[in-house]
Amino acid sequence: MMKASTKIRIWCAAGVLATGTFIGGAVIAKTSRASSSEAPILAPALSAAAVAPLSSSYAPLIKGVLPEVVSISSSRIVHPTASTQQPFSNDPLRQFFGDQGPSSDQPQPQSEREQGLGSGVIIGTIGYILTNNHVVDGATDVKVYLHDGREFQARVVGTDAKTDVAVVKIDANNLPAISFGDSSKVQVGDLVFAIGDPFGVGQTVTMGIVSAKGRAHLGIEDYEDFIQTDAPINPGNSGGALIDARGELIGINTAILSRSGGSQGIGFAIPVNLARHDMNEIVEHGHVIRGWLGATIQDVTPAMAKAFGMEVPSGALIADISPNSPAAAAGLKQGDIIMSMNGQAISDSSSLRLQVSEVAPGTSIPMTVRRGNNTLNMTATLRELPSDAGKTPEATAGDQVERGIQVEELTPSLRQQLQLSKETQGVVVAQINPSSVAAASGVQEGDLIEEVNRHAVTNVSEFEQAMRGAGSQTVLLRVMRNGTGLYIAVEPS
């Protein structure tokens, strides 16, 4: 099971403060920091380039792509806070990057200019460049350096923090635009090259293979479907190109998993199909417009699959539905499992989120839904994703359980404390054995348990009876946590 992640700040090689995530003792770090009426003249989706021969050199292939990748420098004004004024000696990456940070015995400035380095790819002959949001996020000055030595001042056309995509533009024409590949056809084991400007040393090419596809639930972005590669990627590579053996763009290099801050063979790139969708939205609207279903969804874990009578875990489980949402209007209910959408199978919650996000608001989409032992065909008309919609909460699930849950009645004081409506019913988890299976499955003190095995419980007696009735079978709980409904499967020990 993946350990919980913790956000940290790290210093990148150019002195850039970036965010990272601890996962399993390692750091996932973004590899650098830092409405338009024009339409780019984009390269064709698939070029006619021949597959590079398996020879001793890939120089001819790389030579054609290098002019299509740029270096980007950005700067922004930072107003230090208490959290950013900690002594640099506390930084976990000090030994790797050297003692470049502020000293604790020096007075902290009221504000300072922060420099960042990154990379980008030319997507149109008239100056549009695709990069990462975190390369230009909050930047007051952005410069682009072409392969031929020219330097341009750039403006930010638009950004999208949910996928970490941004588009900038320079005043230039007749630029060499990169050819787009099709990331849906990428296979594990494919040869790939990463091109960018690591650590600001200059344009660099590294080689590897596609190590995995569809990496999600990493906590890096709201929408994740990363291509994983072992082609070395380092700070400064962000926004650079991941190309295949045809010289076509298949991904935008974005993050690394590392204990040291440098490449350790696990890098992540945004698939070009996802990046291209967001790029076109930004160029056309200045921001990304996404579809919205209005449902909190979860993965169907093996334990949940047992509870729902499924042989194989698949689909996206609806844990909660927003009032007056497209999901509510379509007749979807808590406990439904969406198995397919628009004729495409849904493997997990991440694939559903991605599919919904790429559908234009106002579009009616057909769905196949599992409800109990029945299969239903339903249709939902999506609306635009509200600006305040955050990440979909996820419940952790364990493989072992010992039922050690102590509950209490939902009293008026508890209802007020938990900010629950008068209509909400259930029992409150008062205490849980931290070494129990229930705790390992994700049950927490303060959770409101509304259902046991799809049956509502309104008091302690009903809860205990339902738990006893489950015997040695898996128990499926529906809980309310911080205003959001979640399903948690608790297996017998």
PDB file of C-alpha atoms in Angstrom, residues 123-395:
ATOM      1  CA  ILE A 123       3.795  24.047 -30.813  1.00  0.00           C
ATOM      2  CA  GLY A 124       3.127  26.557 -33.565  1.00  0.00           C
ATOM      3  CA  THR A 125       5.094  28.382 -36.234  1.00  0.00           C
ATOM      4  CA  ILE A 126       3.928  31.785 -34.928  1.00  0.00           C
ATOM      5  CA  GLY A 127       5.428  31.568 -31.469  1.00  0.00           C
ATOM      6  CA  TYR A 128       3.273  29.404 -29.191  1.00  0.00           C
ATOM      7  CA  ILE A 129       5.211  27.324 -26.675  1.00  0.00           C
ATOM      8  CA  LEU A 130       3.899  24.570 -24.390  1.00  0.00           C
ATOM      9  CA  THR A 131       5.440  24.154 -20.928  1.00  0.00           C
ATOM     10  CA  ASN A 132       4.551  23.378 -17.303  1.00  0.00           C
ATOM     11  CA  ASN A 133       2.460  25.679 -15.146  1.00  0.00           C
ATOM     12  CA  HIS A 134       5.011  25.489 -12.337  1.00  0.00           C
ATOM     13  CA  VAL A 135       7.717  26.839 -14.662  1.00  0.00           C
ATOM     14  CA  VAL A 136       5.883  30.174 -15.105  1.00  0.00           C
ATOM     15  CA  ASP A 137       3.480  30.196 -12.144  1.00  0.00           C
ATOM     16  CA  GLY A 138       3.275  33.735 -10.741  1.00  0.00           C
ATOM     17  CA  ALA A 139       6.137  34.907 -12.951  1.00  0.00           C
ATOM     18  CA  THR A 140       6.525  38.627 -13.624  1.00  0.00           C
ATOM     19  CA  ASP A 141       9.197  38.097 -16.265  1.00  0.00           C
ATOM     20  CA  VAL A 142       9.543  35.169 -18.715  1.00  0.00           C
ATOM     21  CA  LYS A 143      12.296  34.746 -21.301  1.00  0.00           C
ATOM     22  CA  VAL A 144      12.599  32.051 -23.975  1.00  0.00           C
ATOM     23  CA  TYR A 145      15.906  30.933 -25.473  1.00  0.00           C
ATOM     24  CA  LEU A 146      15.836  29.188 -28.849  1.00  0.00           C
ATOM     25  CA  HIS A 147      18.238  26.502 -30.016  1.00  0.00           C
ATOM     26  CA  ASP A 148      19.790  28.935 -32.529  1.00  0.00           C
ATOM     27  CA  GLY A 149      20.792  31.352 -29.742  1.00  0.00           C
ATOM     28  CA  ARG A 150      17.985  33.883 -30.104  1.00  0.00           C
ATOM     29  CA  GLU A 151      16.341  35.264 -26.958  1.00  0.00           C
ATOM     30  CA  PHE A 152      12.749  36.491 -26.675  1.00  0.00           C
ATOM     31  CA  GLN A 153      10.599  38.112 -24.028  1.00  0.00           C
ATOM     32  CA  ALA A 154       7.485  35.955 -23.581  1.00  0.00           C
ATOM     33  CA  ARG A 155       3.981  36.521 -22.296  1.00  0.00           C
ATOM     34  CA  VAL A 156       1.912  33.897 -20.516  1.00  0.00           C
ATOM     35  CA  VAL A 157      -1.181  33.083 -22.597  1.00  0.00           C
ATOM     36  CA  GLY A 158      -2.735  30.943 -19.867  1.00  0.00           C
ATOM     37  CA  THR A 159      -2.041  28.248 -17.305  1.00  0.00           C
ATOM     38  CA  ASP A 160      -3.788  25.269 -15.755  1.00  0.00           C
ATOM     39  CA  ALA A 161      -2.664  24.205 -12.292  1.00  0.00           C
ATOM     40  CA  LYS A 162      -4.892  21.115 -12.289  1.00  0.00           C
ATOM     41  CA  THR A 163      -2.739  19.387 -14.923  1.00  0.00           C
ATOM     42  CA  ASP A 164       0.372  21.607 -14.649  1.00  0.00           C
ATOM     43  CA  VAL A 165       0.144  22.852 -18.241  1.00  0.00           C
ATOM     44  CA  ALA A 166       0.881  26.369 -19.492  1.00  0.00           C
ATOM     45  CA  VAL A 167       1.202  28.144 -22.831  1.00  0.00           C
ATOM     46  CA  VAL A 168       3.486  31.125 -23.449  1.00  0.00           C
ATOM     47  CA  LYS A 169       3.995  33.141 -26.633  1.00  0.00           C
ATOM     48  CA  ILE A 170       6.885  34.960 -28.219  1.00  0.00           C
ATOM     49  CA  ASP A 171       6.822  37.403 -31.136  1.00  0.00           C
ATOM     50  CA  ALA A 172       8.452  35.218 -33.756  1.00  0.00           C
ATOM     51  CA  ASN A 173       7.446  33.571 -37.016  1.00  0.00           C
ATOM     52  CA  ASN A 174       8.499  30.586 -39.099  1.00  0.00           C
ATOM     53  CA  LEU A 175       9.526  28.615 -36.050  1.00  0.00           C
ATOM     54  CA  PRO A 176      10.192  24.866 -36.212  1.00  0.00           C
ATOM     55  CA  ALA A 177       7.119  23.290 -34.560  1.00  0.00           C
ATOM     56  CA  ILE A 178       7.263  19.880 -32.934  1.00  0.00           C
ATOM     57  CA  SER A 179       5.245  16.976 -34.362  1.00  0.00           C
ATOM     58  CA  PHE A 180       2.613  15.515 -32.055  1.00  0.00           C
ATOM     59  CA  GLY A 181       2.393  11.789 -31.475  1.00  0.00           C
ATOM     60  CA  ASP A 182      -0.478   9.819 -29.972  1.00  0.00           C
ATOM     61  CA  SER A 183       0.147   8.985 -26.308  1.00  0.00           C
ATOM     62  CA  SER A 184      -2.724   6.474 -26.291  1.00  0.00           C
ATOM     63  CA  LYS A 185      -0.593   4.246 -28.538  1.00  0.00           C
ATOM     64  CA  VAL A 186       2.489   4.408 -26.306  1.00  0.00           C
ATOM     65  CA  GLN A 187       3.477   1.033 -24.875  1.00  0.00           C
ATOM     66  CA  VAL A 188       5.610   0.019 -21.927  1.00  0.00           C
ATOM     67  CA  GLY A 189       9.068  -0.735 -23.298  1.00  0.00           C
ATOM     68  CA  ASP A 190       8.967   1.887 -26.065  1.00  0.00           C
ATOM     69  CA  LEU A 191      12.211   3.785 -26.602  1.00  0.00           C
ATOM     70  CA  VAL A 192      11.995   7.458 -25.562  1.00  0.00           C
ATOM     71  CA  PHE A 193      14.225  10.534 -25.356  1.00  0.00           C
ATOM     72  CA  ALA A 194      13.911  13.402 -22.847  1.00  0.00           C
ATOM     73  CA  ILE A 195      15.045  16.815 -24.115  1.00  0.00           C
ATOM     74  CA  GLY A 196      15.392  19.882 -21.916  1.00  0.00           C
ATOM     75  CA  ASP A 197      17.741  22.184 -20.029  1.00  0.00           C
ATOM     76  CA  PRO A 198      18.591  20.427 -16.729  1.00  0.00           C
ATOM     77  CA  PHE A 199      20.176  22.669 -14.073  1.00  0.00           C
ATOM     78  CA  GLY A 200      20.613  25.351 -16.734  1.00  0.00           C
ATOM     79  CA  VAL A 201      23.676  23.624 -18.214  1.00  0.00           C
ATOM     80  CA  GLY A 202      22.249  23.804 -21.733  1.00  0.00           C
ATOM     81  CA  GLN A 203      20.102  21.673 -23.972  1.00  0.00           C
ATOM     82  CA  THR A 204      20.544  18.015 -23.054  1.00  0.00           C
ATOM     83  CA  VAL A 205      19.215  14.721 -24.447  1.00  0.00           C
ATOM     84  CA  THR A 206      18.790  11.559 -22.372  1.00  0.00           C
ATOM     85  CA  MET A 207      17.461   8.162 -23.414  1.00  0.00           C
ATOM     86  CA  GLY A 208      15.347   5.492 -21.735  1.00  0.00           C
ATOM     87  CA  ILE A 209      12.144   3.543 -22.135  1.00  0.00           C
ATOM     88  CA  VAL A 210       8.521   3.927 -21.116  1.00  0.00           C
ATOM     89  CA  SER A 211       8.511   2.264 -17.693  1.00  0.00           C
ATOM     90  CA  ALA A 212       4.756   2.466 -17.024  1.00  0.00           C
ATOM     91  CA  LYS A 213       1.566   4.173 -18.181  1.00  0.00           C
ATOM     92  CA  GLY A 214      -1.429   5.637 -16.398  1.00  0.00           C
ATOM     93  CA  ARG A 215       0.359   6.564 -13.180  1.00  0.00           C
ATOM     94  CA  ALA A 216      -2.148   8.327 -10.926  1.00  0.00           C
ATOM     95  CA  HIS A 217      -2.955   8.900  -7.240  1.00  0.00           C
ATOM     96  CA  LEU A 218       0.520  10.380  -6.713  1.00  0.00           C
ATOM     97  CA  GLY A 219      -0.806  13.641  -5.265  1.00  0.00           C
ATOM     98  CA  ILE A 220       1.172  15.792  -7.697  1.00  0.00           C
ATOM     99  CA  GLU A 221      -1.756  17.223  -9.683  1.00  0.00           C
ATOM    100  CA  ASP A 222      -5.554  17.151  -9.578  1.00  0.00           C
ATOM    101  CA  TYR A 223      -5.695  15.224 -12.873  1.00  0.00           C
ATOM    102  CA  GLU A 224      -3.016  12.556 -13.243  1.00  0.00           C
ATOM    103  CA  ASP A 225      -2.348  10.048 -16.013  1.00  0.00           C
ATOM    104  CA  PHE A 226       1.443  10.153 -16.157  1.00  0.00           C
ATOM    105  CA  ILE A 227       3.805   8.319 -18.454  1.00  0.00           C
ATOM    106  CA  GLN A 228       6.647   6.971 -16.311  1.00  0.00           C
ATOM    107  CA  THR A 229      10.122   6.808 -17.827  1.00  0.00           C
ATOM    108  CA  ASP A 230      13.673   6.014 -16.766  1.00  0.00           C
ATOM    109  CA  ALA A 231      15.143   8.568 -19.186  1.00  0.00           C
ATOM    110  CA  PRO A 232      17.067  10.828 -16.754  1.00  0.00           C
ATOM    111  CA  ILE A 233      15.061  13.956 -15.885  1.00  0.00           C
ATOM    112  CA  ASN A 234      16.401  16.623 -13.530  1.00  0.00           C
ATOM    113  CA  PRO A 235      15.469  20.122 -12.283  1.00  0.00           C
ATOM    114  CA  GLY A 236      15.229  22.316 -15.372  1.00  0.00           C
ATOM    115  CA  ASN A 237      13.711  19.572 -17.535  1.00  0.00           C
ATOM    116  CA  SER A 238      10.186  20.639 -16.589  1.00  0.00           C
ATOM    117  CA  GLY A 239       8.135  21.503 -19.640  1.00  0.00           C
ATOM    118  CA  GLY A 240      10.600  19.772 -21.950  1.00  0.00           C
ATOM    119  CA  ALA A 241       9.873  17.123 -24.537  1.00  0.00           C
ATOM    120  CA  LEU A 242       9.529  13.383 -24.150  1.00  0.00           C
ATOM    121  CA  ILE A 243       9.721  12.052 -27.710  1.00  0.00           C
ATOM    122  CA  ASP A 244       9.480   8.598 -29.235  1.00  0.00           C
ATOM    123  CA  ALA A 245      11.700   6.889 -31.810  1.00  0.00           C
ATOM    124  CA  ARG A 246       9.820   8.711 -34.587  1.00  0.00           C
ATOM    125  CA  GLY A 247      10.790  12.093 -33.154  1.00  0.00           C
ATOM    126  CA  GLU A 248       7.179  12.807 -32.165  1.00  0.00           C
ATOM    127  CA  LEU A 249       6.115  14.411 -28.902  1.00  0.00           C
ATOM    128  CA  ILE A 250       4.423  11.927 -26.579  1.00  0.00           C
ATOM    129  CA  GLY A 251       4.755  13.732 -23.239  1.00  0.00           C
ATOM    130  CA  ILE A 252       5.738  16.862 -21.310  1.00  0.00           C
ATOM    131  CA  ASN A 253       8.342  16.110 -18.619  1.00  0.00           C
ATOM    132  CA  THR A 254       7.006  17.254 -15.254  1.00  0.00           C
ATOM    133  CA  ALA A 255       8.223  15.518 -12.086  1.00  0.00           C
ATOM    134  CA  ILE A 256      10.648  13.014 -10.611  1.00  0.00           C
ATOM    135  CA  LEU A 257      10.555  10.541  -7.762  1.00  0.00           C
ATOM    136  CA  SER A 258      13.811  10.945  -5.867  1.00  0.00           C
ATOM    137  CA  ARG A 259      15.424  10.627  -2.461  1.00  0.00           C
ATOM    138  CA  SER A 260      18.238  12.980  -3.440  1.00  0.00           C
ATOM    139  CA  GLY A 261      16.485  15.534  -5.648  1.00  0.00           C
ATOM    140  CA  GLY A 262      18.248  14.260  -8.767  1.00  0.00           C
ATOM    141  CA  SER A 263      17.221  11.633 -11.274  1.00  0.00           C
ATOM    142  CA  GLN A 264      16.949   8.118  -9.895  1.00  0.00           C
ATOM    143  CA  GLY A 265      15.281   6.545 -12.895  1.00  0.00           C
ATOM    144  CA  ILE A 266      11.666   7.444 -12.116  1.00  0.00           C
ATOM    145  CA  GLY A 267      10.383  10.428 -14.046  1.00  0.00           C
ATOM    146  CA  PHE A 268       6.836  11.449 -14.953  1.00  0.00           C
ATOM    147  CA  ALA A 269       5.522  13.123 -18.099  1.00  0.00           C
ATOM    148  CA  ILE A 270       2.062  14.452 -18.915  1.00  0.00           C
ATOM    149  CA  PRO A 271       0.702  12.444 -21.879  1.00  0.00           C
ATOM    150  CA  VAL A 272       0.640  14.614 -24.977  1.00  0.00           C
ATOM    151  CA  ASN A 273      -3.051  13.869 -25.635  1.00  0.00           C
ATOM    152  CA  LEU A 274      -3.974  15.403 -22.263  1.00  0.00           C
ATOM    153  CA  ALA A 275      -1.515  18.280 -22.651  1.00  0.00           C
ATOM    154  CA  ARG A 276      -2.741  19.023 -26.167  1.00  0.00           C
ATOM    155  CA  HIS A 277      -6.389  19.178 -25.053  1.00  0.00           C
ATOM    156  CA  ASP A 278      -5.517  21.692 -22.335  1.00  0.00           C
ATOM    157  CA  MET A 279      -3.207  23.607 -24.671  1.00  0.00           C
ATOM    158  CA  ASN A 280      -5.987  24.131 -27.218  1.00  0.00           C
ATOM    159  CA  GLU A 281      -8.378  25.245 -24.455  1.00  0.00           C
ATOM    160  CA  ILE A 282      -5.839  27.770 -23.173  1.00  0.00           C
ATOM    161  CA  VAL A 283      -5.132  29.194 -26.620  1.00  0.00           C
ATOM    162  CA  GLU A 284      -8.849  29.482 -27.412  1.00  0.00           C
ATOM    163  CA  HIS A 285     -10.245  30.586 -24.037  1.00  0.00           C
ATOM    164  CA  GLY A 286      -7.252  31.627 -21.932  1.00  0.00           C
ATOM    165  CA  HIS A 287      -8.026  28.816 -19.483  1.00  0.00           C
ATOM    166  CA  VAL A 288      -9.233  25.213 -19.509  1.00  0.00           C
ATOM    167  CA  ILE A 289     -12.993  24.619 -19.533  1.00  0.00           C
ATOM    168  CA  ARG A 290     -13.873  21.210 -18.081  1.00  0.00           C
ATOM    169  CA  GLY A 291     -16.971  19.104 -17.792  1.00  0.00           C
ATOM    170  CA  TRP A 292     -18.467  18.459 -14.339  1.00  0.00           C
ATOM    171  CA  LEU A 293     -20.555  15.518 -13.183  1.00  0.00           C
ATOM    172  CA  GLY A 294     -20.926  16.542  -9.539  1.00  0.00           C
ATOM    173  CA  ALA A 295     -20.131  13.245  -7.828  1.00  0.00           C
ATOM    174  CA  THR A 296     -17.479  12.199  -5.329  1.00  0.00           C
ATOM    175  CA  ILE A 297     -15.914   9.035  -6.706  1.00  0.00           C
ATOM    176  CA  GLN A 298     -13.571   6.347  -5.419  1.00  0.00           C
ATOM    177  CA  ASP A 299     -11.661   3.398  -6.754  1.00  0.00           C
ATOM    178  CA  VAL A 300     -13.288  -0.011  -6.288  1.00  0.00           C
ATOM    179  CA  THR A 301     -10.754  -1.858  -4.129  1.00  0.00           C
ATOM    180  CA  PRO A 302     -10.600  -5.669  -3.968  1.00  0.00           C
ATOM    181  CA  ALA A 303     -12.334  -5.547  -0.580  1.00  0.00           C
ATOM    182  CA  MET A 304     -15.090  -3.319  -1.961  1.00  0.00           C
ATOM    183  CA  ALA A 305     -15.485  -5.577  -4.987  1.00  0.00           C
ATOM    184  CA  LYS A 306     -16.242  -8.476  -2.634  1.00  0.00           C
ATOM    185  CA  ALA A 307     -18.802  -6.385  -0.792  1.00  0.00           C
ATOM    186  CA  PHE A 308     -20.494  -5.415  -4.069  1.00  0.00           C
ATOM    187  CA  GLY A 309     -20.426  -8.983  -5.393  1.00  0.00           C
ATOM    188  CA  MET A 310     -17.938  -8.238  -8.167  1.00  0.00           C
ATOM    189  CA  GLU A 311     -15.347 -10.779  -9.273  1.00  0.00           C
ATOM    190  CA  VAL A 312     -12.843  -8.189 -10.498  1.00  0.00           C
ATOM    191  CA  PRO A 313     -12.412  -4.618  -9.163  1.00  0.00           C
ATOM    192  CA  SER A 314     -13.303  -2.110 -11.872  1.00  0.00           C
ATOM    193  CA  GLY A 315     -15.265   1.047 -12.446  1.00  0.00           C
ATOM    194  CA  ALA A 316     -15.656   4.185 -10.335  1.00  0.00           C
ATOM    195  CA  LEU A 317     -17.756   4.050  -7.176  1.00  0.00           C
ATOM    196  CA  ILE A 318     -20.047   6.997  -6.444  1.00  0.00           C
ATOM    197  CA  ALA A 319     -19.595   7.849  -2.765  1.00  0.00           C
ATOM    198  CA  ASP A 320     -21.514  11.121  -2.719  1.00  0.00           C
ATOM    199  CA  ILE A 321     -23.542  13.337  -5.051  1.00  0.00           C
ATOM    200  CA  SER A 322     -23.692  17.116  -5.010  1.00  0.00           C
ATOM    201  CA  PRO A 323     -27.222  18.569  -4.789  1.00  0.00           C
ATOM    202  CA  ASN A 324     -28.626  19.946  -8.064  1.00  0.00           C
ATOM    203  CA  SER A 325     -25.693  18.469  -9.986  1.00  0.00           C
ATOM    204  CA  PRO A 326     -25.707  16.680 -13.366  1.00  0.00           C
ATOM    205  CA  ALA A 327     -25.242  13.392 -11.482  1.00  0.00           C
ATOM    206  CA  ALA A 328     -28.326  14.068  -9.368  1.00  0.00           C
ATOM    207  CA  ALA A 329     -30.358  15.096 -12.411  1.00  0.00           C
ATOM    208  CA  ALA A 330     -29.329  11.902 -14.219  1.00  0.00           C
ATOM    209  CA  GLY A 331     -30.653   9.772 -11.358  1.00  0.00           C
ATOM    210  CA  LEU A 332     -27.285   8.462 -10.162  1.00  0.00           C
ATOM    211  CA  LYS A 333     -27.216   7.277  -6.556  1.00  0.00           C
ATOM    212  CA  GLN A 334     -24.693   6.692  -3.824  1.00  0.00           C
ATOM    213  CA  GLY A 335     -23.260   3.219  -4.231  1.00  0.00           C
ATOM    214  CA  ASP A 336     -23.631   3.162  -8.020  1.00  0.00           C
ATOM    215  CA  ILE A 337     -20.560   2.035  -9.926  1.00  0.00           C
ATOM    216  CA  ILE A 338     -19.942   3.678 -13.300  1.00  0.00           C
ATOM    217  CA  MET A 339     -18.544   0.944 -15.548  1.00  0.00           C
ATOM    218  CA  SER A 340     -18.321   2.794 -18.855  1.00  0.00           C
ATOM    219  CA  MET A 341     -18.818   6.264 -20.316  1.00  0.00           C
ATOM    220  CA  ASN A 342     -19.245   7.171 -23.973  1.00  0.00           C
ATOM    221  CA  GLY A 343     -18.611   3.535 -24.782  1.00  0.00           C
ATOM    222  CA  GLN A 344     -15.212   3.514 -23.070  1.00  0.00           C
ATOM    223  CA  ALA A 345     -14.600   1.238 -20.103  1.00  0.00           C
ATOM    224  CA  ILE A 346     -13.877   2.928 -16.785  1.00  0.00           C
ATOM    225  CA  SER A 347     -11.024   1.202 -14.975  1.00  0.00           C
ATOM    226  CA  ASP A 348     -10.897   3.421 -11.880  1.00  0.00           C
ATOM    227  CA  SER A 349     -11.848   6.829 -10.500  1.00  0.00           C
ATOM    228  CA  SER A 350      -8.915   8.539 -12.214  1.00  0.00           C
ATOM    229  CA  SER A 351      -9.988   7.418 -15.693  1.00  0.00           C
ATOM    230  CA  LEU A 352     -13.535   8.660 -15.039  1.00  0.00           C
ATOM    231  CA  ARG A 353     -12.301  12.051 -13.848  1.00  0.00           C
ATOM    232  CA  LEU A 354     -10.135  12.443 -16.940  1.00  0.00           C
ATOM    233  CA  GLN A 355     -12.931  11.465 -19.318  1.00  0.00           C
ATOM    234  CA  VAL A 356     -15.421  13.832 -17.679  1.00  0.00           C
ATOM    235  CA  SER A 357     -12.904  16.694 -17.644  1.00  0.00           C
ATOM    236  CA  GLU A 358     -12.388  16.500 -21.396  1.00  0.00           C
ATOM    237  CA  VAL A 359     -16.092  16.606 -22.287  1.00  0.00           C
ATOM    238  CA  ALA A 360     -17.477  20.032 -23.179  1.00  0.00           C
ATOM    239  CA  PRO A 361     -20.137  21.400 -20.790  1.00  0.00           C
ATOM    240  CA  GLY A 362     -23.638  20.870 -22.145  1.00  0.00           C
ATOM    241  CA  THR A 363     -22.746  17.512 -23.679  1.00  0.00           C
ATOM    242  CA  SER A 364     -24.962  14.524 -22.872  1.00  0.00           C
ATOM    243  CA  ILE A 365     -22.926  11.410 -22.203  1.00  0.00           C
ATOM    244  CA  PRO A 366     -24.246   7.820 -22.016  1.00  0.00           C
ATOM    245  CA  MET A 367     -23.091   5.675 -19.107  1.00  0.00           C
ATOM    246  CA  THR A 368     -23.333   2.053 -18.063  1.00  0.00           C
ATOM    247  CA  VAL A 369     -23.950   1.839 -14.328  1.00  0.00           C
ATOM    248  CA  ARG A 370     -23.913  -1.128 -11.959  1.00  0.00           C
ATOM    249  CA  ARG A 371     -26.515  -0.804  -9.201  1.00  0.00           C
ATOM    250  CA  GLY A 372     -26.605  -3.835  -6.960  1.00  0.00           C
ATOM    251  CA  ASN A 373     -26.876  -6.800  -9.317  1.00  0.00           C
ATOM    252  CA  ASN A 374     -28.454  -4.747 -12.098  1.00  0.00           C
ATOM    253  CA  THR A 375     -26.873  -2.957 -15.056  1.00  0.00           C
ATOM    254  CA  LEU A 376     -28.474   0.361 -16.015  1.00  0.00           C
ATOM    255  CA  ASN A 377     -28.017   2.594 -19.040  1.00  0.00           C
ATOM    256  CA  MET A 378     -28.139   6.254 -18.012  1.00  0.00           C
ATOM    257  CA  THR A 379     -27.364   9.639 -19.516  1.00  0.00           C
ATOM    258  CA  ALA A 380     -25.944  12.725 -17.805  1.00  0.00           C
ATOM    259  CA  THR A 381     -25.674  16.226 -19.257  1.00  0.00           C
ATOM    260  CA  LEU A 382     -22.467  17.761 -17.953  1.00  0.00           C
ATOM    261  CA  ARG A 383     -22.033  21.311 -16.747  1.00  0.00           C
ATOM    262  CA  GLU A 384     -18.864  23.376 -16.429  1.00  0.00           C
ATOM    263  CA  LEU A 385     -16.587  22.490 -13.529  1.00  0.00           C
ATOM    264  CA  PRO A 386     -17.034  25.130 -10.796  1.00  0.00           C
ATOM    265  CA  SER A 387     -13.912  27.127 -10.016  1.00  0.00           C
ATOM    266  CA  ASP A 388     -14.023  26.065  -6.358  1.00  0.00           C
ATOM    267  CA  ALA A 389     -14.199  22.341  -7.087  1.00  0.00           C
ATOM    268  CA  GLY A 390     -11.158  20.680  -5.502  1.00  0.00           C
ATOM    269  CA  LYS A 391      -9.640  17.247  -5.644  1.00  0.00           C
ATOM    270  CA  THR A 392     -11.875  14.257  -5.209  1.00  0.00           C
ATOM    271  CA  PRO A 393     -11.458  12.997  -1.642  1.00  0.00           C
ATOM    272  CA  GLU A 394     -10.240   9.453  -1.479  1.00  0.00           C
ATOM    273  CA  ALA A 395     -10.654   6.864   1.241  1.00  0.00           C
TER     274      ALA A 395
END
